[in-house]
Amino acid sequence: MMKKVVCTFALMSSLVFADSFVAGSRSIGVTVGSGSVSYSGGTLSGTAVENYIIAGVSGDYFVADGLSVGLGYRGWFGGTPVIHQATLPVTYYMPTESTLRPYLGGFCRYTHIADKAYDDYSSAGGRFGLAILFENGYGGFGWVQEVYFGRDNVSDKTSGYPEAVIGFSF
């Protein structure tokens, strides 16, 4: 009887502290936030600022231990025009002996603006930060640096911003 209790406890412990970043694992992430975009109308009409609520979902698959590839969608709602973004990320979570995992990644993104007055564009970027493992998932905080392509009429060709992520593994 004692042997069964010890074996059951050991199995349950391994599930509680299971590594979310092993080959074959999958995760689902949710994005919720806010953002703003400045649109310049020239010197006569000034600059307008649109505020948005950002909502999205993403999925990742670990092709090797610590290495994920994914697909994500974010929508910018509540402002005009509505913005849709599709992202293809690749992220590497460095192995450690603790629940803290530094990460490094890159991504390609396509942005569609639901107004013919504005051009769609693409971007690519990198990200780094620190992920914290918890039961059935992870959370993380980091920095993203993004470079924009096809936006010849704007002065900002790059941007950097903080990120907070949460993923649920299965």
Short mmCIF file of N, CA and C in Angstrom, two decimals:
data_model
loop_
_atom_site.label_atom_id
_atom_site.label_comp_id
_atom_site.label_asym_id
_atom_site.label_seq_id
_atom_site.Cartn_x
_atom_site.Cartn_y
_atom_site.Cartn_z
N MET A 1 0.83 -1.20 0.00
CA MET A 1 0.00 0.00 0.00
C MET A 1 0.87 1.26 0.00
N MET A 2 1.90 1.27 0.85
CA MET A 2 2.79 2.43 0.92
C MET A 2 3.49 2.67 -0.41
N LYS A 3 3.84 1.60 -1.11
CA LYS A 3 4.51 1.72 -2.40
C LYS A 3 3.59 2.41 -3.42
N LYS A 4 2.29 2.08 -3.41
CA LYS A 4 1.33 2.72 -4.32
C LYS A 4 1.19 4.21 -4.01
N VAL A 5 1.17 4.55 -2.72
CA VAL A 5 1.05 5.95 -2.32
C VAL A 5 2.27 6.74 -2.80
N VAL A 6 3.47 6.18 -2.60
CA VAL A 6 4.70 6.85 -3.02
C VAL A 6 4.74 6.99 -4.54
N CYS A 7 4.38 5.93 -5.28
CA CYS A 7 4.36 6.00 -6.75
C CYS A 7 3.34 7.01 -7.24
N THR A 8 2.15 7.04 -6.62
CA THR A 8 1.11 8.00 -7.02
C THR A 8 1.58 9.42 -6.74
N PHE A 9 2.19 9.66 -5.58
CA PHE A 9 2.71 10.99 -5.25
C PHE A 9 3.79 11.41 -6.24
N ALA A 10 4.69 10.51 -6.58
CA ALA A 10 5.76 10.83 -7.54
C ALA A 10 5.19 11.18 -8.90
N LEU A 11 4.19 10.43 -9.36
CA LEU A 11 3.55 10.72 -10.64
C LEU A 11 2.86 12.07 -10.62
N MET A 12 2.12 12.35 -9.56
CA MET A 12 1.42 13.63 -9.46
C MET A 12 2.41 14.79 -9.39
N SER A 13 3.53 14.60 -8.69
CA SER A 13 4.56 15.66 -8.62
C SER A 13 5.13 15.95 -9.99
N SER A 14 5.36 14.92 -10.78
CA SER A 14 5.92 15.15 -12.11
C SER A 14 4.92 15.87 -13.00
N LEU A 15 3.63 15.66 -12.80
CA LEU A 15 2.63 16.39 -13.59
C LEU A 15 2.57 17.85 -13.17
N VAL A 16 2.66 18.12 -11.88
CA VAL A 16 2.59 19.49 -11.40
C VAL A 16 3.78 20.30 -11.90
N PHE A 17 4.97 19.69 -11.93
CA PHE A 17 6.16 20.41 -12.34
C PHE A 17 6.60 20.03 -13.75
N ALA A 18 5.65 19.53 -14.57
CA ALA A 18 5.99 19.13 -15.94
C ALA A 18 6.48 20.34 -16.73
N ASP A 19 7.45 20.12 -17.58
CA ASP A 19 8.04 21.18 -18.38
C ASP A 19 7.13 21.46 -19.57
N SER A 20 6.66 22.68 -19.69
CA SER A 20 5.79 23.07 -20.79
C SER A 20 6.53 23.23 -22.11
N PHE A 21 7.87 23.17 -22.08
CA PHE A 21 8.67 23.48 -23.26
C PHE A 21 9.31 22.24 -23.90
N VAL A 22 8.75 21.05 -23.72
CA VAL A 22 9.33 19.84 -24.30
C VAL A 22 8.73 19.59 -25.68
N ALA A 23 9.49 18.88 -26.52
CA ALA A 23 9.04 18.56 -27.88
C ALA A 23 7.68 17.88 -27.83
N GLY A 24 6.79 18.31 -28.72
CA GLY A 24 5.45 17.76 -28.79
C GLY A 24 4.41 18.51 -27.98
N SER A 25 4.84 19.41 -27.09
CA SER A 25 3.90 20.21 -26.30
C SER A 25 3.26 21.27 -27.18
N ARG A 26 2.07 21.65 -26.79
CA ARG A 26 1.34 22.72 -27.48
C ARG A 26 0.90 23.73 -26.44
N SER A 27 0.75 24.97 -26.86
CA SER A 27 0.24 25.99 -25.94
C SER A 27 -0.68 26.94 -26.69
N ILE A 28 -1.61 27.49 -25.94
CA ILE A 28 -2.55 28.50 -26.44
C ILE A 28 -2.32 29.76 -25.62
N GLY A 29 -2.24 30.89 -26.29
CA GLY A 29 -2.06 32.16 -25.61
C GLY A 29 -3.18 33.13 -25.96
N VAL A 30 -3.43 34.06 -25.06
CA VAL A 30 -4.47 35.07 -25.25
C VAL A 30 -3.81 36.44 -25.12
N THR A 31 -4.19 37.36 -26.00
CA THR A 31 -3.69 38.73 -25.95
C THR A 31 -4.84 39.67 -25.61
N VAL A 32 -4.64 40.51 -24.63
CA VAL A 32 -5.60 41.54 -24.28
C VAL A 32 -4.78 42.77 -23.90
N GLY A 33 -5.12 43.91 -24.46
CA GLY A 33 -4.38 45.12 -24.14
C GLY A 33 -4.99 46.33 -24.80
N SER A 34 -4.21 47.38 -24.85
CA SER A 34 -4.66 48.61 -25.50
C SER A 34 -3.48 49.22 -26.24
N GLY A 35 -3.79 50.06 -27.19
CA GLY A 35 -2.76 50.73 -27.97
C GLY A 35 -3.34 51.94 -28.64
N SER A 36 -2.47 52.76 -29.20
CA SER A 36 -2.93 53.93 -29.94
C SER A 36 -2.08 54.10 -31.18
N VAL A 37 -2.67 54.71 -32.18
CA VAL A 37 -2.00 54.95 -33.45
C VAL A 37 -2.23 56.41 -33.83
N SER A 38 -1.16 57.09 -34.26
CA SER A 38 -1.27 58.47 -34.73
C SER A 38 -1.33 58.48 -36.25
N TYR A 39 -2.32 59.17 -36.78
CA TYR A 39 -2.47 59.32 -38.22
C TYR A 39 -2.28 60.78 -38.56
N SER A 40 -1.35 61.05 -39.46
CA SER A 40 -1.08 62.42 -39.85
C SER A 40 -1.89 62.78 -41.08
N GLY A 41 -2.58 63.90 -41.00
CA GLY A 41 -3.37 64.38 -42.13
C GLY A 41 -2.69 65.53 -42.84
N GLY A 42 -1.44 65.77 -42.58
CA GLY A 42 -0.75 66.89 -43.20
C GLY A 42 -0.78 68.11 -42.30
N THR A 43 -0.15 69.19 -42.75
CA THR A 43 -0.04 70.38 -41.90
C THR A 43 -1.36 71.12 -41.74
N LEU A 44 -2.26 71.01 -42.72
CA LEU A 44 -3.52 71.72 -42.60
C LEU A 44 -4.52 71.02 -41.69
N SER A 45 -4.54 69.68 -41.72
CA SER A 45 -5.56 68.99 -40.92
C SER A 45 -5.01 68.41 -39.62
N GLY A 46 -3.72 68.51 -39.36
CA GLY A 46 -3.16 68.08 -38.08
C GLY A 46 -2.99 66.57 -37.97
N THR A 47 -2.86 66.10 -36.74
CA THR A 47 -2.63 64.69 -36.46
C THR A 47 -3.76 64.16 -35.59
N ALA A 48 -4.29 63.01 -35.95
CA ALA A 48 -5.34 62.37 -35.17
C ALA A 48 -4.76 61.16 -34.45
N VAL A 49 -5.22 60.91 -33.24
CA VAL A 49 -4.80 59.74 -32.47
C VAL A 49 -6.02 58.86 -32.25
N GLU A 50 -5.89 57.59 -32.63
CA GLU A 50 -6.96 56.61 -32.42
C GLU A 50 -6.53 55.66 -31.31
N ASN A 51 -7.41 55.45 -30.34
CA ASN A 51 -7.15 54.52 -29.25
C ASN A 51 -7.88 53.20 -29.52
N TYR A 52 -7.21 52.09 -29.23
CA TYR A 52 -7.74 50.77 -29.56
C TYR A 52 -7.71 49.83 -28.35
N ILE A 53 -8.61 48.86 -28.39
CA ILE A 53 -8.56 47.68 -27.53
C ILE A 53 -7.98 46.58 -28.41
N ILE A 54 -6.96 45.90 -27.93
CA ILE A 54 -6.30 44.84 -28.71
C ILE A 54 -6.69 43.50 -28.11
N ALA A 55 -7.18 42.58 -28.96
CA ALA A 55 -7.55 41.24 -28.52
C ALA A 55 -7.03 40.24 -29.54
N GLY A 56 -6.53 39.11 -29.04
CA GLY A 56 -6.01 38.11 -29.96
C GLY A 56 -5.84 36.75 -29.33
N VAL A 57 -5.43 35.82 -30.16
CA VAL A 57 -5.19 34.44 -29.74
C VAL A 57 -3.99 33.91 -30.52
N SER A 58 -3.24 33.01 -29.90
CA SER A 58 -2.10 32.41 -30.59
C SER A 58 -1.95 30.96 -30.16
N GLY A 59 -1.29 30.20 -31.00
CA GLY A 59 -1.01 28.81 -30.70
C GLY A 59 0.44 28.51 -31.05
N ASP A 60 1.08 27.69 -30.21
CA ASP A 60 2.48 27.31 -30.44
C ASP A 60 2.62 25.80 -30.34
N TYR A 61 3.55 25.27 -31.11
CA TYR A 61 3.88 23.85 -31.07
C TYR A 61 5.39 23.74 -30.87
N PHE A 62 5.81 22.91 -29.93
CA PHE A 62 7.24 22.74 -29.65
C PHE A 62 7.79 21.64 -30.54
N VAL A 63 8.55 22.04 -31.56
CA VAL A 63 9.12 21.11 -32.53
C VAL A 63 10.34 20.40 -31.95
N ALA A 64 10.96 20.95 -30.95
CA ALA A 64 12.08 20.36 -30.23
C ALA A 64 12.02 20.90 -28.80
N ASP A 65 12.77 20.31 -27.89
CA ASP A 65 12.79 20.82 -26.52
C ASP A 65 13.22 22.28 -26.52
N GLY A 66 12.34 23.15 -26.00
CA GLY A 66 12.64 24.57 -25.89
C GLY A 66 12.39 25.40 -27.13
N LEU A 67 12.07 24.78 -28.28
CA LEU A 67 11.90 25.52 -29.54
C LEU A 67 10.46 25.41 -30.05
N SER A 68 9.78 26.56 -30.10
CA SER A 68 8.38 26.57 -30.56
C SER A 68 8.23 27.36 -31.85
N VAL A 69 7.26 26.95 -32.64
CA VAL A 69 6.80 27.70 -33.81
C VAL A 69 5.31 27.92 -33.62
N GLY A 70 4.79 28.99 -34.17
CA GLY A 70 3.39 29.27 -33.90
C GLY A 70 2.70 30.09 -34.96
N LEU A 71 1.47 30.44 -34.63
CA LEU A 71 0.61 31.27 -35.47
C LEU A 71 -0.26 32.09 -34.53
N GLY A 72 -0.37 33.39 -34.81
CA GLY A 72 -1.16 34.25 -33.95
C GLY A 72 -1.98 35.26 -34.72
N TYR A 73 -3.05 35.73 -34.08
CA TYR A 73 -3.92 36.78 -34.63
C TYR A 73 -4.16 37.82 -33.55
N ARG A 74 -4.10 39.10 -33.95
CA ARG A 74 -4.48 40.21 -33.07
C ARG A 74 -5.37 41.15 -33.86
N GLY A 75 -6.43 41.59 -33.21
CA GLY A 75 -7.30 42.60 -33.80
C GLY A 75 -7.27 43.86 -32.95
N TRP A 76 -7.21 45.00 -33.63
CA TRP A 76 -7.25 46.30 -32.96
C TRP A 76 -8.65 46.87 -33.19
N PHE A 77 -9.45 46.94 -32.13
CA PHE A 77 -10.85 47.33 -32.24
C PHE A 77 -11.14 48.58 -31.42
N GLY A 78 -12.23 49.28 -31.78
CA GLY A 78 -12.65 50.45 -31.02
C GLY A 78 -12.18 51.76 -31.62
N GLY A 79 -11.27 51.71 -32.56
CA GLY A 79 -10.80 52.90 -33.27
C GLY A 79 -11.11 52.75 -34.75
N THR A 80 -10.79 53.78 -35.51
CA THR A 80 -11.02 53.75 -36.96
C THR A 80 -9.70 54.05 -37.65
N PRO A 81 -9.25 53.20 -38.53
CA PRO A 81 -9.85 51.96 -39.01
C PRO A 81 -9.50 50.78 -38.11
N VAL A 82 -10.24 49.67 -38.26
CA VAL A 82 -9.93 48.42 -37.56
C VAL A 82 -8.67 47.82 -38.19
N ILE A 83 -7.81 47.23 -37.36
CA ILE A 83 -6.54 46.67 -37.82
C ILE A 83 -6.51 45.18 -37.47
N HIS A 84 -6.08 44.35 -38.43
CA HIS A 84 -5.94 42.91 -38.22
C HIS A 84 -4.47 42.53 -38.45
N GLN A 85 -3.92 41.68 -37.57
CA GLN A 85 -2.53 41.26 -37.71
C GLN A 85 -2.41 39.74 -37.58
N ALA A 86 -1.64 39.14 -38.49
CA ALA A 86 -1.30 37.71 -38.43
C ALA A 86 0.20 37.61 -38.20
N THR A 87 0.61 36.76 -37.25
CA THR A 87 2.02 36.66 -36.87
C THR A 87 2.49 35.21 -36.90
N LEU A 88 3.71 35.01 -37.41
CA LEU A 88 4.38 33.70 -37.40
C LEU A 88 5.61 33.83 -36.51
N PRO A 89 5.54 33.35 -35.24
CA PRO A 89 6.68 33.47 -34.34
C PRO A 89 7.49 32.17 -34.22
N VAL A 90 8.76 32.32 -33.89
CA VAL A 90 9.65 31.22 -33.51
C VAL A 90 10.33 31.67 -32.22
N THR A 91 10.27 30.82 -31.18
CA THR A 91 10.83 31.20 -29.88
C THR A 91 11.64 30.05 -29.30
N TYR A 92 12.78 30.39 -28.72
CA TYR A 92 13.62 29.40 -28.03
C TYR A 92 13.67 29.74 -26.55
N TYR A 93 13.26 28.79 -25.71
CA TYR A 93 13.30 28.91 -24.26
C TYR A 93 14.54 28.16 -23.77
N MET A 94 15.48 28.88 -23.19
CA MET A 94 16.75 28.28 -22.78
C MET A 94 16.54 27.35 -21.58
N PRO A 95 17.14 26.16 -21.63
CA PRO A 95 16.97 25.22 -20.51
C PRO A 95 17.71 25.69 -19.26
N THR A 96 17.06 25.55 -18.13
CA THR A 96 17.67 25.87 -16.83
C THR A 96 17.21 24.82 -15.83
N GLU A 97 17.77 24.84 -14.68
CA GLU A 97 17.38 23.91 -13.62
C GLU A 97 16.30 24.51 -12.72
N SER A 98 15.68 25.60 -13.13
CA SER A 98 14.65 26.24 -12.31
C SER A 98 13.40 26.47 -13.14
N THR A 99 12.42 27.10 -12.53
CA THR A 99 11.18 27.43 -13.24
C THR A 99 11.32 28.72 -14.06
N LEU A 100 12.45 29.40 -13.96
CA LEU A 100 12.70 30.62 -14.75
C LEU A 100 13.44 30.24 -16.03
N ARG A 101 12.93 30.67 -17.18
CA ARG A 101 13.54 30.36 -18.47
C ARG A 101 13.71 31.61 -19.31
N PRO A 102 14.94 32.03 -19.58
CA PRO A 102 15.14 33.13 -20.53
C PRO A 102 14.67 32.68 -21.92
N TYR A 103 14.12 33.60 -22.69
CA TYR A 103 13.70 33.25 -24.05
C TYR A 103 14.20 34.28 -25.04
N LEU A 104 14.30 33.82 -26.29
CA LEU A 104 14.78 34.63 -27.41
C LEU A 104 14.00 34.17 -28.63
N GLY A 105 13.51 35.10 -29.43
CA GLY A 105 12.71 34.69 -30.58
C GLY A 105 12.68 35.72 -31.68
N GLY A 106 12.04 35.35 -32.75
CA GLY A 106 11.83 36.22 -33.90
C GLY A 106 10.45 36.00 -34.46
N PHE A 107 10.00 36.91 -35.32
CA PHE A 107 8.67 36.77 -35.91
C PHE A 107 8.57 37.55 -37.21
N CYS A 108 7.60 37.14 -38.02
CA CYS A 108 7.17 37.88 -39.21
C CYS A 108 5.70 38.20 -38.99
N ARG A 109 5.28 39.40 -39.40
CA ARG A 109 3.89 39.81 -39.16
C ARG A 109 3.35 40.51 -40.40
N TYR A 110 2.09 40.23 -40.70
CA TYR A 110 1.38 40.92 -41.77
C TYR A 110 0.25 41.71 -41.14
N THR A 111 0.15 43.00 -41.48
CA THR A 111 -0.88 43.87 -40.92
C THR A 111 -1.82 44.33 -42.03
N HIS A 112 -3.11 44.06 -41.85
CA HIS A 112 -4.15 44.49 -42.78
C HIS A 112 -4.95 45.60 -42.11
N ILE A 113 -5.06 46.73 -42.80
CA ILE A 113 -5.83 47.86 -42.29
C ILE A 113 -7.14 47.91 -43.08
N ALA A 114 -8.25 47.84 -42.36
CA ALA A 114 -9.57 47.72 -42.99
C ALA A 114 -10.08 49.08 -43.47
N ASP A 115 -9.26 49.76 -44.25
CA ASP A 115 -9.63 51.04 -44.86
C ASP A 115 -8.71 51.22 -46.06
N LYS A 116 -9.29 51.40 -47.22
CA LYS A 116 -8.51 51.52 -48.46
C LYS A 116 -7.62 52.76 -48.49
N ALA A 117 -7.86 53.71 -47.59
CA ALA A 117 -7.03 54.91 -47.54
C ALA A 117 -5.63 54.63 -47.01
N TYR A 118 -5.45 53.46 -46.36
CA TYR A 118 -4.16 53.10 -45.77
C TYR A 118 -3.67 51.80 -46.39
N ASP A 119 -2.36 51.70 -46.57
CA ASP A 119 -1.75 50.50 -47.15
C ASP A 119 -1.48 49.45 -46.08
N ASP A 120 -1.69 48.19 -46.44
CA ASP A 120 -1.26 47.09 -45.59
C ASP A 120 0.26 47.07 -45.58
N TYR A 121 0.85 46.43 -44.59
CA TYR A 121 2.30 46.36 -44.52
C TYR A 121 2.75 45.10 -43.79
N SER A 122 4.03 44.80 -43.90
CA SER A 122 4.64 43.67 -43.22
C SER A 122 5.69 44.18 -42.25
N SER A 123 6.04 43.33 -41.30
CA SER A 123 7.10 43.67 -40.36
C SER A 123 7.79 42.39 -39.90
N ALA A 124 8.93 42.55 -39.30
CA ALA A 124 9.68 41.44 -38.71
C ALA A 124 10.33 41.98 -37.44
N GLY A 125 10.61 41.07 -36.53
CA GLY A 125 11.20 41.55 -35.29
C GLY A 125 11.80 40.46 -34.45
N GLY A 126 12.31 40.89 -33.33
CA GLY A 126 12.90 39.99 -32.36
C GLY A 126 12.33 40.28 -30.99
N ARG A 127 12.46 39.30 -30.11
CA ARG A 127 11.96 39.46 -28.76
C ARG A 127 12.84 38.67 -27.80
N PHE A 128 12.92 39.14 -26.58
CA PHE A 128 13.64 38.42 -25.54
C PHE A 128 12.98 38.71 -24.20
N GLY A 129 13.18 37.83 -23.24
CA GLY A 129 12.59 38.04 -21.93
C GLY A 129 12.83 36.86 -21.02
N LEU A 130 11.98 36.77 -20.00
CA LEU A 130 12.09 35.73 -19.00
C LEU A 130 10.72 35.11 -18.78
N ALA A 131 10.62 33.79 -18.97
CA ALA A 131 9.37 33.07 -18.75
C ALA A 131 9.43 32.37 -17.40
N ILE A 132 8.29 32.23 -16.78
CA ILE A 132 8.15 31.57 -15.48
C ILE A 132 7.18 30.41 -15.65
N LEU A 133 7.66 29.21 -15.43
CA LEU A 133 6.81 28.02 -15.53
C LEU A 133 5.86 27.93 -14.35
N PHE A 134 4.62 27.53 -14.61
CA PHE A 134 3.68 27.20 -13.55
C PHE A 134 2.91 25.97 -14.00
N GLU A 135 2.07 25.46 -13.16
CA GLU A 135 1.32 24.25 -13.49
C GLU A 135 0.52 24.46 -14.77
N ASN A 136 0.76 23.63 -15.78
CA ASN A 136 0.04 23.66 -17.06
C ASN A 136 0.24 24.94 -17.86
N GLY A 137 1.38 25.59 -17.72
CA GLY A 137 1.61 26.76 -18.54
C GLY A 137 2.79 27.59 -18.11
N TYR A 138 2.80 28.83 -18.57
CA TYR A 138 3.89 29.75 -18.28
C TYR A 138 3.42 31.19 -18.47
N GLY A 139 4.13 32.08 -17.84
CA GLY A 139 3.94 33.51 -18.03
C GLY A 139 5.30 34.11 -18.32
N GLY A 140 5.34 35.29 -18.87
CA GLY A 140 6.63 35.88 -19.17
C GLY A 140 6.55 37.38 -19.37
N PHE A 141 7.71 38.01 -19.26
CA PHE A 141 7.85 39.44 -19.46
C PHE A 141 9.09 39.67 -20.31
N GLY A 142 8.99 40.59 -21.26
CA GLY A 142 10.14 40.82 -22.12
C GLY A 142 10.03 42.09 -22.93
N TRP A 143 10.86 42.15 -23.97
CA TRP A 143 10.94 43.31 -24.85
C TRP A 143 10.85 42.85 -26.29
N VAL A 144 10.16 43.61 -27.13
CA VAL A 144 10.00 43.34 -28.55
C VAL A 144 10.56 44.52 -29.33
N GLN A 145 11.32 44.24 -30.38
CA GLN A 145 11.79 45.27 -31.30
C GLN A 145 11.31 44.88 -32.69
N GLU A 146 10.61 45.80 -33.37
CA GLU A 146 9.97 45.50 -34.64
C GLU A 146 10.41 46.48 -35.72
N VAL A 147 10.65 45.96 -36.95
CA VAL A 147 11.04 46.76 -38.11
C VAL A 147 9.91 46.64 -39.13
N TYR A 148 9.48 47.77 -39.70
CA TYR A 148 8.34 47.81 -40.61
C TYR A 148 8.81 47.92 -42.06
N PHE A 149 8.11 47.21 -42.95
CA PHE A 149 8.39 47.24 -44.39
C PHE A 149 7.15 47.74 -45.11
N GLY A 150 7.35 48.46 -46.21
CA GLY A 150 6.21 48.94 -47.00
C GLY A 150 5.50 50.12 -46.37
N ARG A 151 6.18 50.84 -45.50
CA ARG A 151 5.59 52.04 -44.88
C ARG A 151 6.46 53.24 -45.20
N ASP A 152 6.64 53.51 -46.48
CA ASP A 152 7.54 54.57 -46.92
C ASP A 152 7.05 55.96 -46.54
N ASN A 153 5.76 56.10 -46.29
CA ASN A 153 5.20 57.42 -46.01
C ASN A 153 5.16 57.77 -44.52
N VAL A 154 5.77 56.94 -43.67
CA VAL A 154 5.79 57.25 -42.24
C VAL A 154 7.23 57.42 -41.77
N SER A 155 7.41 58.17 -40.70
CA SER A 155 8.76 58.44 -40.21
C SER A 155 9.27 57.32 -39.30
N ASP A 156 8.39 56.61 -38.60
CA ASP A 156 8.82 55.54 -37.70
C ASP A 156 8.95 54.23 -38.45
N LYS A 157 10.18 53.79 -38.69
CA LYS A 157 10.44 52.53 -39.39
C LYS A 157 10.63 51.38 -38.41
N THR A 158 10.81 51.68 -37.12
CA THR A 158 10.97 50.66 -36.09
C THR A 158 10.22 51.09 -34.84
N SER A 159 9.94 50.12 -33.99
CA SER A 159 9.39 50.43 -32.68
C SER A 159 9.80 49.35 -31.70
N GLY A 160 9.88 49.72 -30.46
CA GLY A 160 10.17 48.78 -29.39
C GLY A 160 9.11 48.93 -28.32
N TYR A 161 8.73 47.81 -27.71
CA TYR A 161 7.69 47.87 -26.70
C TYR A 161 7.79 46.66 -25.78
N PRO A 162 7.32 46.81 -24.54
CA PRO A 162 7.36 45.68 -23.60
C PRO A 162 6.26 44.67 -23.94
N GLU A 163 6.46 43.42 -23.53
CA GLU A 163 5.43 42.42 -23.70
C GLU A 163 5.26 41.63 -22.41
N ALA A 164 4.04 41.22 -22.17
CA ALA A 164 3.70 40.29 -21.10
C ALA A 164 2.93 39.16 -21.77
N VAL A 165 3.34 37.92 -21.53
CA VAL A 165 2.72 36.78 -22.18
C VAL A 165 2.25 35.77 -21.14
N ILE A 166 1.20 35.04 -21.49
CA ILE A 166 0.75 33.92 -20.70
C ILE A 166 0.34 32.82 -21.67
N GLY A 167 0.77 31.62 -21.40
CA GLY A 167 0.45 30.48 -22.26
C GLY A 167 -0.05 29.31 -21.43
N PHE A 168 -0.99 28.58 -21.97
CA PHE A 168 -1.55 27.40 -21.31
C PHE A 168 -1.15 26.18 -22.13
N SER A 169 -0.43 25.26 -21.53
CA SER A 169 0.10 24.09 -22.23
C SER A 169 -0.82 22.89 -22.11
N PHE A 170 -0.78 22.08 -23.16
CA PHE A 170 -1.52 20.82 -23.13
C PHE A 170 -0.82 19.80 -24.01
#
